[in-house]
Amino acid sequence: MSERRARPASPDAKKSGWRRALTPPQSPAEPEPEPPVEPEPEPPSIVQAALYRDGVRVSTPATLAETYRELREQPAGMAWIGLARPTESELHSLAAEFDLHPLAVEDAMEAHQRPKLERYGDTLFVVLRAARYLDAQEEVDFGELHVFVGHDFVITVRHGAAPDLSAVRRRMEETPELLRLGPEAVLYAILDSVVDGYVPVVAGVQNDVDEIETEVFRGDPKVSRRIYELSREMVEFQRATRPLVGMLHSLMAGFAKYGTDEELQRYLRDVADHVTHTSERVDGFRQALTDILTVNATLVTQQQNAEMRALAEAGFEQNEEIKKISSWAAILFAPTLVGTIYGMNFDRMPELHWVLGYPFAIVLMAVVCTSLYVIFKRKDWL
């Protein structure tokens, strides 16, 4: 490490780029007398490694050790090392070689860090939250990227599927005049790639919000869950985009102090504009979802009130029918009662041999039934 640090730094040391990971094929294990069942080898953490000189790739090391050795041999070279979910030993090796701060290395080992930008001496440490929209699931998937930027190296540590930096490497290698500007240009390209990745996410979320609005007014019972899930994704999206605004302004504030190239300053300002626009859109989505959730709750309450009113009206109509049935049952019960009493056929019974007994019974039935009818009619039961 001291040997590499001893060589003088030149302006050409500020350059970078990347490409798809090139990892060497692993040689098969030698056969044993009794061949055991060998476990599947773990995928390599190094997904991309390259050395650049004057904006052009000069070497593609296969291992970290080769990268260190070849970088020491290059008087004005720059190394780009890309890692995906690296092991602690790999990160400790990088920390020892490039003098990375222990706190930054500790953050790189653990995912779920908030986006931030910190300087540790001559090394810049950046944490980014990338996002991609999954059309099949209609949800947003977030990844995490940690970037170490020094005077002659760029190290990326990726947690998650996003972002895919192979396209960024191709873009930088196709524009050596930009890659010649050094590690800061690589950092710009990574920032630009992450921010550009937000565009399809914003479009997908906008489509989801439009669909949710339609479902709300259509009365879909599952829409509340979808609103809640999308709102949670927007909270994560806000956590990914809001800090970027301050981070890019911090970078722009250091243009004069660190002598950033004017062309690179323009690029970074453009990225800052895009981040601000995306952050505002995300804030708008969250507010829109809050309003939609309120409207949905109102519509659900109105629907429940309508259902309760319909049940009350049905109960009222049922009660009216019961009143009518009860009234007619009472009216019919009166002659039945009189007829039952006079039909008991006892020998000694008052009015049994009375000449007017039959007319009296008929008149009594009629009077009772008429009286009951009049009473129920006045009570509006009939």
PDB file of C-alpha atoms in Angstrom, residues 65-336:
ATOM      1  CA  ALA A  65      -4.764  -8.797  -5.692  1.00  0.00           C
ATOM      2  CA  GLU A  66      -4.176  -8.366  -9.432  1.00  0.00           C
ATOM      3  CA  THR A  67      -5.994  -5.043  -9.319  1.00  0.00           C
ATOM      4  CA  TYR A  68      -3.753  -3.780  -6.525  1.00  0.00           C
ATOM      5  CA  ARG A  69      -0.587  -4.928  -8.300  1.00  0.00           C
ATOM      6  CA  GLU A  70      -1.504  -3.482 -11.688  1.00  0.00           C
ATOM      7  CA  LEU A  71      -2.627  -0.180 -10.177  1.00  0.00           C
ATOM      8  CA  ARG A  72       0.763   0.176  -8.478  1.00  0.00           C
ATOM      9  CA  GLU A  73       2.440  -0.416 -11.836  1.00  0.00           C
ATOM     10  CA  GLN A  74       0.374   2.285 -13.559  1.00  0.00           C
ATOM     11  CA  PRO A  75       1.938   5.714 -12.903  1.00  0.00           C
ATOM     12  CA  ALA A  76      -1.266   7.564 -13.776  1.00  0.00           C
ATOM     13  CA  GLY A  77      -3.955   4.910 -13.750  1.00  0.00           C
ATOM     14  CA  MET A  78      -7.305   4.586 -12.084  1.00  0.00           C
ATOM     15  CA  ALA A  79      -9.020   1.448 -10.822  1.00  0.00           C
ATOM     16  CA  TRP A  80     -12.722   0.750 -10.861  1.00  0.00           C
ATOM     17  CA  ILE A  81     -13.763  -2.135  -8.643  1.00  0.00           C
ATOM     18  CA  GLY A  82     -17.373  -3.229  -8.508  1.00  0.00           C
ATOM     19  CA  LEU A  83     -18.624  -5.535  -5.771  1.00  0.00           C
ATOM     20  CA  ALA A  84     -21.998  -7.141  -5.165  1.00  0.00           C
ATOM     21  CA  ARG A  85     -22.730  -8.119  -1.566  1.00  0.00           C
ATOM     22  CA  PRO A  86     -19.020  -8.496  -0.724  1.00  0.00           C
ATOM     23  CA  THR A  87     -17.616 -10.445   2.182  1.00  0.00           C
ATOM     24  CA  GLU A  88     -16.007  -8.792   5.168  1.00  0.00           C
ATOM     25  CA  SER A  89     -12.576 -10.038   4.125  1.00  0.00           C
ATOM     26  CA  GLU A  90     -12.928  -8.386   0.718  1.00  0.00           C
ATOM     27  CA  LEU A  91     -13.957  -5.072   2.241  1.00  0.00           C
ATOM     28  CA  HIS A  92     -11.152  -5.228   4.794  1.00  0.00           C
ATOM     29  CA  SER A  93      -8.697  -5.907   1.978  1.00  0.00           C
ATOM     30  CA  LEU A  94      -9.957  -2.856   0.081  1.00  0.00           C
ATOM     31  CA  ALA A  95      -9.842  -0.758   3.242  1.00  0.00           C
ATOM     32  CA  ALA A  96      -6.231  -1.707   3.872  1.00  0.00           C
ATOM     33  CA  GLU A  97      -5.182  -1.050   0.273  1.00  0.00           C
ATOM     34  CA  PHE A  98      -6.981   2.244  -0.288  1.00  0.00           C
ATOM     35  CA  ASP A  99      -6.994   3.539   3.297  1.00  0.00           C
ATOM     36  CA  LEU A 100     -10.775   3.573   3.629  1.00  0.00           C
ATOM     37  CA  HIS A 101     -12.261   4.899   6.845  1.00  0.00           C
ATOM     38  CA  PRO A 102     -13.521   2.163   9.206  1.00  0.00           C
ATOM     39  CA  LEU A 103     -16.898   3.873   9.660  1.00  0.00           C
ATOM     40  CA  ALA A 104     -17.469   3.970   5.904  1.00  0.00           C
ATOM     41  CA  VAL A 105     -16.431   0.325   5.581  1.00  0.00           C
ATOM     42  CA  GLU A 106     -18.828  -0.619   8.374  1.00  0.00           C
ATOM     43  CA  ASP A 107     -21.669   1.180   6.580  1.00  0.00           C
ATOM     44  CA  ALA A 108     -20.793  -0.601   3.326  1.00  0.00           C
ATOM     45  CA  MET A 109     -21.057  -3.984   5.048  1.00  0.00           C
ATOM     46  CA  GLU A 110     -24.576  -3.268   6.213  1.00  0.00           C
ATOM     47  CA  ALA A 111     -27.431  -2.473   3.854  1.00  0.00           C
ATOM     48  CA  HIS A 112     -30.427  -0.272   4.736  1.00  0.00           C
ATOM     49  CA  GLN A 113     -28.371   2.902   5.041  1.00  0.00           C
ATOM     50  CA  ARG A 114     -29.912   6.289   4.350  1.00  0.00           C
ATOM     51  CA  PRO A 115     -28.610   8.195   1.301  1.00  0.00           C
ATOM     52  CA  LYS A 116     -25.719  10.384   2.350  1.00  0.00           C
ATOM     53  CA  LEU A 117     -22.427  11.948   1.274  1.00  0.00           C
ATOM     54  CA  GLU A 118     -19.425  12.100   3.579  1.00  0.00           C
ATOM     55  CA  ARG A 119     -15.769  12.959   3.156  1.00  0.00           C
ATOM     56  CA  TYR A 120     -13.048  11.040   4.975  1.00  0.00           C
ATOM     57  CA  GLY A 121      -9.823  12.846   4.129  1.00  0.00           C
ATOM     58  CA  ASP A 122      -9.261  12.454   0.385  1.00  0.00           C
ATOM     59  CA  THR A 123     -11.966   9.800   0.035  1.00  0.00           C
ATOM     60  CA  LEU A 124     -15.586  10.551  -0.749  1.00  0.00           C
ATOM     61  CA  PHE A 125     -18.181   8.077   0.506  1.00  0.00           C
ATOM     62  CA  VAL A 126     -21.644   8.142  -1.082  1.00  0.00           C
ATOM     63  CA  VAL A 127     -24.711   6.031  -0.307  1.00  0.00           C
ATOM     64  CA  LEU A 128     -27.465   5.921  -2.938  1.00  0.00           C
ATOM     65  CA  ARG A 129     -30.875   4.248  -3.055  1.00  0.00           C
ATOM     66  CA  ALA A 130     -31.722   3.033  -6.541  1.00  0.00           C
ATOM     67  CA  ALA A 131     -35.231   2.054  -7.587  1.00  0.00           C
ATOM     68  CA  ARG A 132     -36.873   0.094 -10.374  1.00  0.00           C
ATOM     69  CA  TYR A 133     -40.525  -0.501 -11.224  1.00  0.00           C
ATOM     70  CA  LEU A 134     -41.673  -4.118 -11.498  1.00  0.00           C
ATOM     71  CA  ASP A 135     -44.522  -4.191 -14.012  1.00  0.00           C
ATOM     72  CA  ALA A 136     -45.688  -7.724 -13.201  1.00  0.00           C
ATOM     73  CA  GLN A 137     -46.057  -7.057  -9.457  1.00  0.00           C
ATOM     74  CA  GLU A 138     -46.926  -3.363  -9.923  1.00  0.00           C
ATOM     75  CA  GLU A 139     -44.539  -2.401  -7.145  1.00  0.00           C
ATOM     76  CA  VAL A 140     -41.282  -0.527  -6.624  1.00  0.00           C
ATOM     77  CA  ASP A 141     -38.113  -2.482  -5.829  1.00  0.00           C
ATOM     78  CA  PHE A 142     -35.302  -0.617  -4.075  1.00  0.00           C
ATOM     79  CA  GLY A 143     -31.581  -1.344  -4.143  1.00  0.00           C
ATOM     80  CA  GLU A 144     -28.636   0.208  -2.355  1.00  0.00           C
ATOM     81  CA  LEU A 145     -25.303   1.360  -3.709  1.00  0.00           C
ATOM     82  CA  HIS A 146     -22.223   2.449  -1.750  1.00  0.00           C
ATOM     83  CA  VAL A 147     -19.510   4.347  -3.638  1.00  0.00           C
ATOM     84  CA  PHE A 148     -15.943   5.106  -2.529  1.00  0.00           C
ATOM     85  CA  VAL A 149     -14.212   7.754  -4.632  1.00  0.00           C
ATOM     86  CA  GLY A 150     -10.493   8.531  -4.268  1.00  0.00           C
ATOM     87  CA  HIS A 151      -7.900  10.275  -6.383  1.00  0.00           C
ATOM     88  CA  ASP A 152      -7.158   7.104  -8.374  1.00  0.00           C
ATOM     89  CA  PHE A 153      -9.918   4.639  -7.583  1.00  0.00           C
ATOM     90  CA  VAL A 154     -13.670   4.118  -7.565  1.00  0.00           C
ATOM     91  CA  ILE A 155     -15.213   1.276  -5.565  1.00  0.00           C
ATOM     92  CA  THR A 156     -18.880   0.394  -5.750  1.00  0.00           C
ATOM     93  CA  VAL A 157     -20.617  -1.935  -3.313  1.00  0.00           C
ATOM     94  CA  ARG A 158     -24.070  -2.988  -4.447  1.00  0.00           C
ATOM     95  CA  HIS A 159     -26.838  -4.457  -2.278  1.00  0.00           C
ATOM     96  CA  GLY A 160     -29.842  -5.546  -4.308  1.00  0.00           C
ATOM     97  CA  ALA A 161     -30.606  -5.970  -7.993  1.00  0.00           C
ATOM     98  CA  ALA A 162     -30.604  -2.256  -8.760  1.00  0.00           C
ATOM     99  CA  PRO A 163     -28.814  -0.411 -10.146  1.00  0.00           C
ATOM    100  CA  ASP A 164     -27.249  -2.128 -13.161  1.00  0.00           C
ATOM    101  CA  LEU A 165     -23.942  -0.316 -13.709  1.00  0.00           C
ATOM    102  CA  SER A 166     -22.935  -2.177 -16.875  1.00  0.00           C
ATOM    103  CA  ALA A 167     -24.719   0.388 -19.042  1.00  0.00           C
ATOM    104  CA  VAL A 168     -22.917   3.187 -17.219  1.00  0.00           C
ATOM    105  CA  ARG A 169     -19.574   1.525 -17.916  1.00  0.00           C
ATOM    106  CA  ARG A 170     -20.368   1.224 -21.614  1.00  0.00           C
ATOM    107  CA  ARG A 171     -21.470   4.825 -21.759  1.00  0.00           C
ATOM    108  CA  MET A 172     -18.287   6.086 -20.110  1.00  0.00           C
ATOM    109  CA  GLU A 173     -16.030   3.919 -22.253  1.00  0.00           C
ATOM    110  CA  GLU A 174     -17.746   5.269 -25.363  1.00  0.00           C
ATOM    111  CA  THR A 175     -16.964   8.831 -24.215  1.00  0.00           C
ATOM    112  CA  PRO A 176     -13.284   8.767 -23.156  1.00  0.00           C
ATOM    113  CA  GLU A 177     -13.193  12.562 -23.034  1.00  0.00           C
ATOM    114  CA  LEU A 178     -15.647  12.361 -20.118  1.00  0.00           C
ATOM    115  CA  LEU A 179     -13.950   9.365 -18.538  1.00  0.00           C
ATOM    116  CA  ARG A 180     -10.663  11.249 -18.724  1.00  0.00           C
ATOM    117  CA  LEU A 181     -12.021  13.716 -16.138  1.00  0.00           C
ATOM    118  CA  GLY A 182     -11.414  11.106 -13.444  1.00  0.00           C
ATOM    119  CA  PRO A 183     -13.262   9.467 -10.536  1.00  0.00           C
ATOM    120  CA  GLU A 184     -15.603  12.451 -10.099  1.00  0.00           C
ATOM    121  CA  ALA A 185     -16.858  11.860 -13.641  1.00  0.00           C
ATOM    122  CA  VAL A 186     -17.573   8.253 -12.730  1.00  0.00           C
ATOM    123  CA  LEU A 187     -19.456   9.419  -9.661  1.00  0.00           C
ATOM    124  CA  TYR A 188     -21.480  11.782 -11.852  1.00  0.00           C
ATOM    125  CA  ALA A 189     -22.305   8.939 -14.233  1.00  0.00           C
ATOM    126  CA  ILE A 190     -23.463   6.742 -11.349  1.00  0.00           C
ATOM    127  CA  LEU A 191     -25.602   9.543  -9.920  1.00  0.00           C
ATOM    128  CA  ASP A 192     -27.051  10.217 -13.353  1.00  0.00           C
ATOM    129  CA  SER A 193     -27.838   6.518 -13.846  1.00  0.00           C
ATOM    130  CA  VAL A 194     -29.573   6.243 -10.464  1.00  0.00           C
ATOM    131  CA  VAL A 195     -31.615   9.400 -11.073  1.00  0.00           C
ATOM    132  CA  ASP A 196     -32.526   8.345 -14.628  1.00  0.00           C
ATOM    133  CA  GLY A 197     -33.709   5.047 -13.155  1.00  0.00           C
ATOM    134  CA  TYR A 198     -36.310   7.001 -11.203  1.00  0.00           C
ATOM    135  CA  VAL A 199     -38.060   8.111 -14.426  1.00  0.00           C
ATOM    136  CA  PRO A 200     -39.765   4.765 -15.255  1.00  0.00           C
ATOM    137  CA  VAL A 201     -40.597   4.383 -11.569  1.00  0.00           C
ATOM    138  CA  VAL A 202     -42.361   7.747 -11.564  1.00  0.00           C
ATOM    139  CA  ALA A 203     -44.247   6.768 -14.732  1.00  0.00           C
ATOM    140  CA  GLY A 204     -45.279   3.429 -13.225  1.00  0.00           C
ATOM    141  CA  VAL A 205     -46.427   5.041  -9.975  1.00  0.00           C
ATOM    142  CA  GLN A 206     -48.406   7.660 -11.933  1.00  0.00           C
ATOM    143  CA  ASN A 207     -50.188   4.855 -13.762  1.00  0.00           C
ATOM    144  CA  ASP A 208     -50.904   3.122 -10.447  1.00  0.00           C
ATOM    145  CA  VAL A 209     -52.350   6.322  -8.977  1.00  0.00           C
ATOM    146  CA  ASP A 210     -54.629   6.740 -12.011  1.00  0.00           C
ATOM    147  CA  GLU A 211     -55.817   3.137 -11.686  1.00  0.00           C
ATOM    148  CA  ILE A 212     -56.434   3.587  -7.968  1.00  0.00           C
ATOM    149  CA  GLU A 213     -58.564   6.673  -8.598  1.00  0.00           C
ATOM    150  CA  THR A 214     -60.701   4.652 -11.029  1.00  0.00           C
ATOM    151  CA  GLU A 215     -61.007   1.771  -8.566  1.00  0.00           C
ATOM    152  CA  VAL A 216     -61.993   4.121  -5.740  1.00  0.00           C
ATOM    153  CA  PHE A 217     -64.971   5.563  -7.605  1.00  0.00           C
ATOM    154  CA  ARG A 218     -65.856   2.137  -8.924  1.00  0.00           C
ATOM    155  CA  GLY A 219     -66.167   0.875  -5.367  1.00  0.00           C
ATOM    156  CA  ASP A 220     -63.495  -1.835  -5.506  1.00  0.00           C
ATOM    157  CA  PRO A 221     -63.213  -3.270  -1.954  1.00  0.00           C
ATOM    158  CA  LYS A 222     -59.495  -4.123  -2.414  1.00  0.00           C
ATOM    159  CA  VAL A 223     -58.454  -0.576  -3.262  1.00  0.00           C
ATOM    160  CA  SER A 224     -57.753   0.427   0.351  1.00  0.00           C
ATOM    161  CA  ARG A 225     -55.006  -2.172   0.664  1.00  0.00           C
ATOM    162  CA  ARG A 226     -53.469  -1.074  -2.622  1.00  0.00           C
ATOM    163  CA  ILE A 227     -53.484   2.570  -1.514  1.00  0.00           C
ATOM    164  CA  TYR A 228     -51.760   1.627   1.735  1.00  0.00           C
ATOM    165  CA  GLU A 229     -49.073  -0.459   0.014  1.00  0.00           C
ATOM    166  CA  LEU A 230     -48.356   2.222  -2.566  1.00  0.00           C
ATOM    167  CA  SER A 231     -48.195   4.854   0.172  1.00  0.00           C
ATOM    168  CA  ARG A 232     -45.535   2.821   1.968  1.00  0.00           C
ATOM    169  CA  GLU A 233     -43.545   2.587  -1.272  1.00  0.00           C
ATOM    170  CA  MET A 234     -43.792   6.362  -1.668  1.00  0.00           C
ATOM    171  CA  VAL A 235     -42.393   6.801   1.840  1.00  0.00           C
ATOM    172  CA  GLU A 236     -39.391   4.694   0.782  1.00  0.00           C
ATOM    173  CA  PHE A 237     -39.146   6.650  -2.452  1.00  0.00           C
ATOM    174  CA  GLN A 238     -39.075   9.905  -0.517  1.00  0.00           C
ATOM    175  CA  ARG A 239     -36.277   8.556   1.671  1.00  0.00           C
ATOM    176  CA  ALA A 240     -34.326   7.750  -1.505  1.00  0.00           C
ATOM    177  CA  THR A 241     -34.820  11.051  -3.349  1.00  0.00           C
ATOM    178  CA  ARG A 242     -35.037  13.797  -0.714  1.00  0.00           C
ATOM    179  CA  PRO A 243     -31.473  13.417   0.633  1.00  0.00           C
ATOM    180  CA  LEU A 244     -30.101  13.433  -2.923  1.00  0.00           C
ATOM    181  CA  VAL A 245     -31.103  17.077  -3.342  1.00  0.00           C
ATOM    182  CA  GLY A 246     -28.943  18.143  -0.395  1.00  0.00           C
ATOM    183  CA  MET A 247     -26.129  15.782  -1.421  1.00  0.00           C
ATOM    184  CA  LEU A 248     -25.869  17.263  -4.918  1.00  0.00           C
ATOM    185  CA  HIS A 249     -25.992  20.794  -3.564  1.00  0.00           C
ATOM    186  CA  SER A 250     -23.105  19.871  -1.264  1.00  0.00           C
ATOM    187  CA  LEU A 251     -21.147  18.609  -4.256  1.00  0.00           C
ATOM    188  CA  MET A 252     -21.896  21.797  -6.182  1.00  0.00           C
ATOM    189  CA  ALA A 253     -20.830  23.897  -3.208  1.00  0.00           C
ATOM    190  CA  GLY A 254     -17.404  22.261  -3.358  1.00  0.00           C
ATOM    191  CA  PHE A 255     -16.799  22.937  -7.049  1.00  0.00           C
ATOM    192  CA  ALA A 256     -14.396  25.816  -6.417  1.00  0.00           C
ATOM    193  CA  LYS A 257     -12.671  24.191  -3.449  1.00  0.00           C
ATOM    194  CA  TYR A 258     -11.918  20.910  -5.225  1.00  0.00           C
ATOM    195  CA  GLY A 259     -11.379  22.353  -8.699  1.00  0.00           C
ATOM    196  CA  THR A 260     -14.185  20.438 -10.423  1.00  0.00           C
ATOM    197  CA  ASP A 261     -14.089  20.598 -14.217  1.00  0.00           C
ATOM    198  CA  GLU A 262     -16.589  23.091 -15.706  1.00  0.00           C
ATOM    199  CA  GLU A 263     -18.144  20.513 -18.020  1.00  0.00           C
ATOM    200  CA  LEU A 264     -18.619  18.156 -15.097  1.00  0.00           C
ATOM    201  CA  GLN A 265     -20.217  20.993 -13.130  1.00  0.00           C
ATOM    202  CA  ARG A 266     -22.835  21.350 -15.859  1.00  0.00           C
ATOM    203  CA  TYR A 267     -23.564  17.631 -15.740  1.00  0.00           C
ATOM    204  CA  LEU A 268     -23.971  17.648 -11.981  1.00  0.00           C
ATOM    205  CA  ARG A 269     -26.295  20.652 -12.123  1.00  0.00           C
ATOM    206  CA  ASP A 270     -28.417  18.798 -14.657  1.00  0.00           C
ATOM    207  CA  VAL A 271     -28.593  15.765 -12.352  1.00  0.00           C
ATOM    208  CA  ALA A 272     -29.565  18.063  -9.460  1.00  0.00           C
ATOM    209  CA  ASP A 273     -32.425  19.501 -11.543  1.00  0.00           C
ATOM    210  CA  HIS A 274     -33.692  16.015 -12.333  1.00  0.00           C
ATOM    211  CA  VAL A 275     -33.497  14.973  -8.691  1.00  0.00           C
ATOM    212  CA  THR A 276     -35.440  18.042  -7.601  1.00  0.00           C
ATOM    213  CA  HIS A 277     -38.131  17.347 -10.189  1.00  0.00           C
ATOM    214  CA  THR A 278     -38.366  13.694  -9.149  1.00  0.00           C
ATOM    215  CA  SER A 279     -38.541  14.601  -5.453  1.00  0.00           C
ATOM    216  CA  GLU A 280     -41.388  17.014  -6.134  1.00  0.00           C
ATOM    217  CA  ARG A 281     -43.252  14.357  -8.114  1.00  0.00           C
ATOM    218  CA  VAL A 282     -42.846  11.857  -5.283  1.00  0.00           C
ATOM    219  CA  ASP A 283     -44.130  14.406  -2.758  1.00  0.00           C
ATOM    220  CA  GLY A 284     -47.097  14.992  -5.049  1.00  0.00           C
ATOM    221  CA  PHE A 285     -47.798  11.266  -5.273  1.00  0.00           C
ATOM    222  CA  ARG A 286     -47.833  10.886  -1.516  1.00  0.00           C
ATOM    223  CA  GLN A 287     -50.171  13.851  -1.090  1.00  0.00           C
ATOM    224  CA  ALA A 288     -52.420  12.502  -3.845  1.00  0.00           C
ATOM    225  CA  LEU A 289     -52.548   9.087  -2.173  1.00  0.00           C
ATOM    226  CA  THR A 290     -53.436  10.740   1.128  1.00  0.00           C
ATOM    227  CA  ASP A 291     -56.287  12.614  -0.559  1.00  0.00           C
ATOM    228  CA  ILE A 292     -57.436   9.470  -2.369  1.00  0.00           C
ATOM    229  CA  LEU A 293     -57.427   7.546   0.900  1.00  0.00           C
ATOM    230  CA  THR A 294     -59.580  10.272   2.470  1.00  0.00           C
ATOM    231  CA  VAL A 295     -61.992  10.200  -0.460  1.00  0.00           C
ATOM    232  CA  ASN A 296     -62.116   6.409  -0.329  1.00  0.00           C
ATOM    233  CA  ALA A 297     -62.896   6.492   3.405  1.00  0.00           C
ATOM    234  CA  THR A 298     -65.677   9.008   2.716  1.00  0.00           C
ATOM    235  CA  LEU A 299     -67.126   6.868  -0.071  1.00  0.00           C
ATOM    236  CA  VAL A 300     -66.951   3.752   2.087  1.00  0.00           C
ATOM    237  CA  THR A 301     -68.717   5.601   4.906  1.00  0.00           C
ATOM    238  CA  GLN A 302     -71.400   6.800   2.517  1.00  0.00           C
ATOM    239  CA  GLN A 303     -71.831   3.289   1.181  1.00  0.00           C
ATOM    240  CA  GLN A 304     -72.131   1.908   4.692  1.00  0.00           C
ATOM    241  CA  ASN A 305     -74.663   4.604   5.583  1.00  0.00           C
ATOM    242  CA  ALA A 306     -76.660   3.751   2.468  1.00  0.00           C
ATOM    243  CA  GLU A 307     -76.592   0.075   3.378  1.00  0.00           C
ATOM    244  CA  MET A 308     -77.677   0.853   6.943  1.00  0.00           C
ATOM    245  CA  ARG A 309     -80.457   3.074   5.635  1.00  0.00           C
ATOM    246  CA  ALA A 310     -81.593   0.326   3.276  1.00  0.00           C
ATOM    247  CA  LEU A 311     -81.577  -2.167   6.154  1.00  0.00           C
ATOM    248  CA  ALA A 312     -83.552   0.258   8.303  1.00  0.00           C
ATOM    249  CA  GLU A 313     -86.095   0.787   5.548  1.00  0.00           C
ATOM    250  CA  ALA A 314     -86.378  -2.957   5.037  1.00  0.00           C
ATOM    251  CA  GLY A 315     -86.856  -3.413   8.777  1.00  0.00           C
ATOM    252  CA  PHE A 316     -89.498  -0.685   8.819  1.00  0.00           C
ATOM    253  CA  GLU A 317     -91.388  -2.316   5.954  1.00  0.00           C
ATOM    254  CA  GLN A 318     -91.110  -5.675   7.671  1.00  0.00           C
ATOM    255  CA  ASN A 319     -92.433  -4.138  10.891  1.00  0.00           C
ATOM    256  CA  GLU A 320     -95.424  -2.707   9.020  1.00  0.00           C
ATOM    257  CA  GLU A 321     -96.206  -6.098   7.565  1.00  0.00           C
ATOM    258  CA  ILE A 322     -95.974  -7.652  11.008  1.00  0.00           C
ATOM    259  CA  LYS A 323     -98.425  -5.047  12.325  1.00  0.00           C
ATOM    260  CA  LYS A 324    -100.935  -5.899   9.612  1.00  0.00           C
ATOM    261  CA  ILE A 325    -100.575  -9.607  10.177  1.00  0.00           C
ATOM    262  CA  SER A 326    -100.920  -9.178  13.947  1.00  0.00           C
ATOM    263  CA  SER A 327    -103.994  -6.950  13.520  1.00  0.00           C
ATOM    264  CA  TRP A 328    -105.815  -9.391  11.267  1.00  0.00           C
ATOM    265  CA  ALA A 329    -104.857 -12.252  13.540  1.00  0.00           C
ATOM    266  CA  ALA A 330    -106.403 -10.402  16.510  1.00  0.00           C
ATOM    267  CA  ILE A 331    -109.568  -9.659  14.532  1.00  0.00           C
ATOM    268  CA  LEU A 332    -109.921 -13.281  13.457  1.00  0.00           C
ATOM    269  CA  PHE A 333    -109.176 -14.480  16.979  1.00  0.00           C
ATOM    270  CA  ALA A 334    -112.255 -12.690  18.446  1.00  0.00           C
ATOM    271  CA  PRO A 335    -114.990 -14.729  16.614  1.00  0.00           C
ATOM    272  CA  THR A 336    -112.918 -17.843  17.113  1.00  0.00           C
TER     273      THR A 336
END
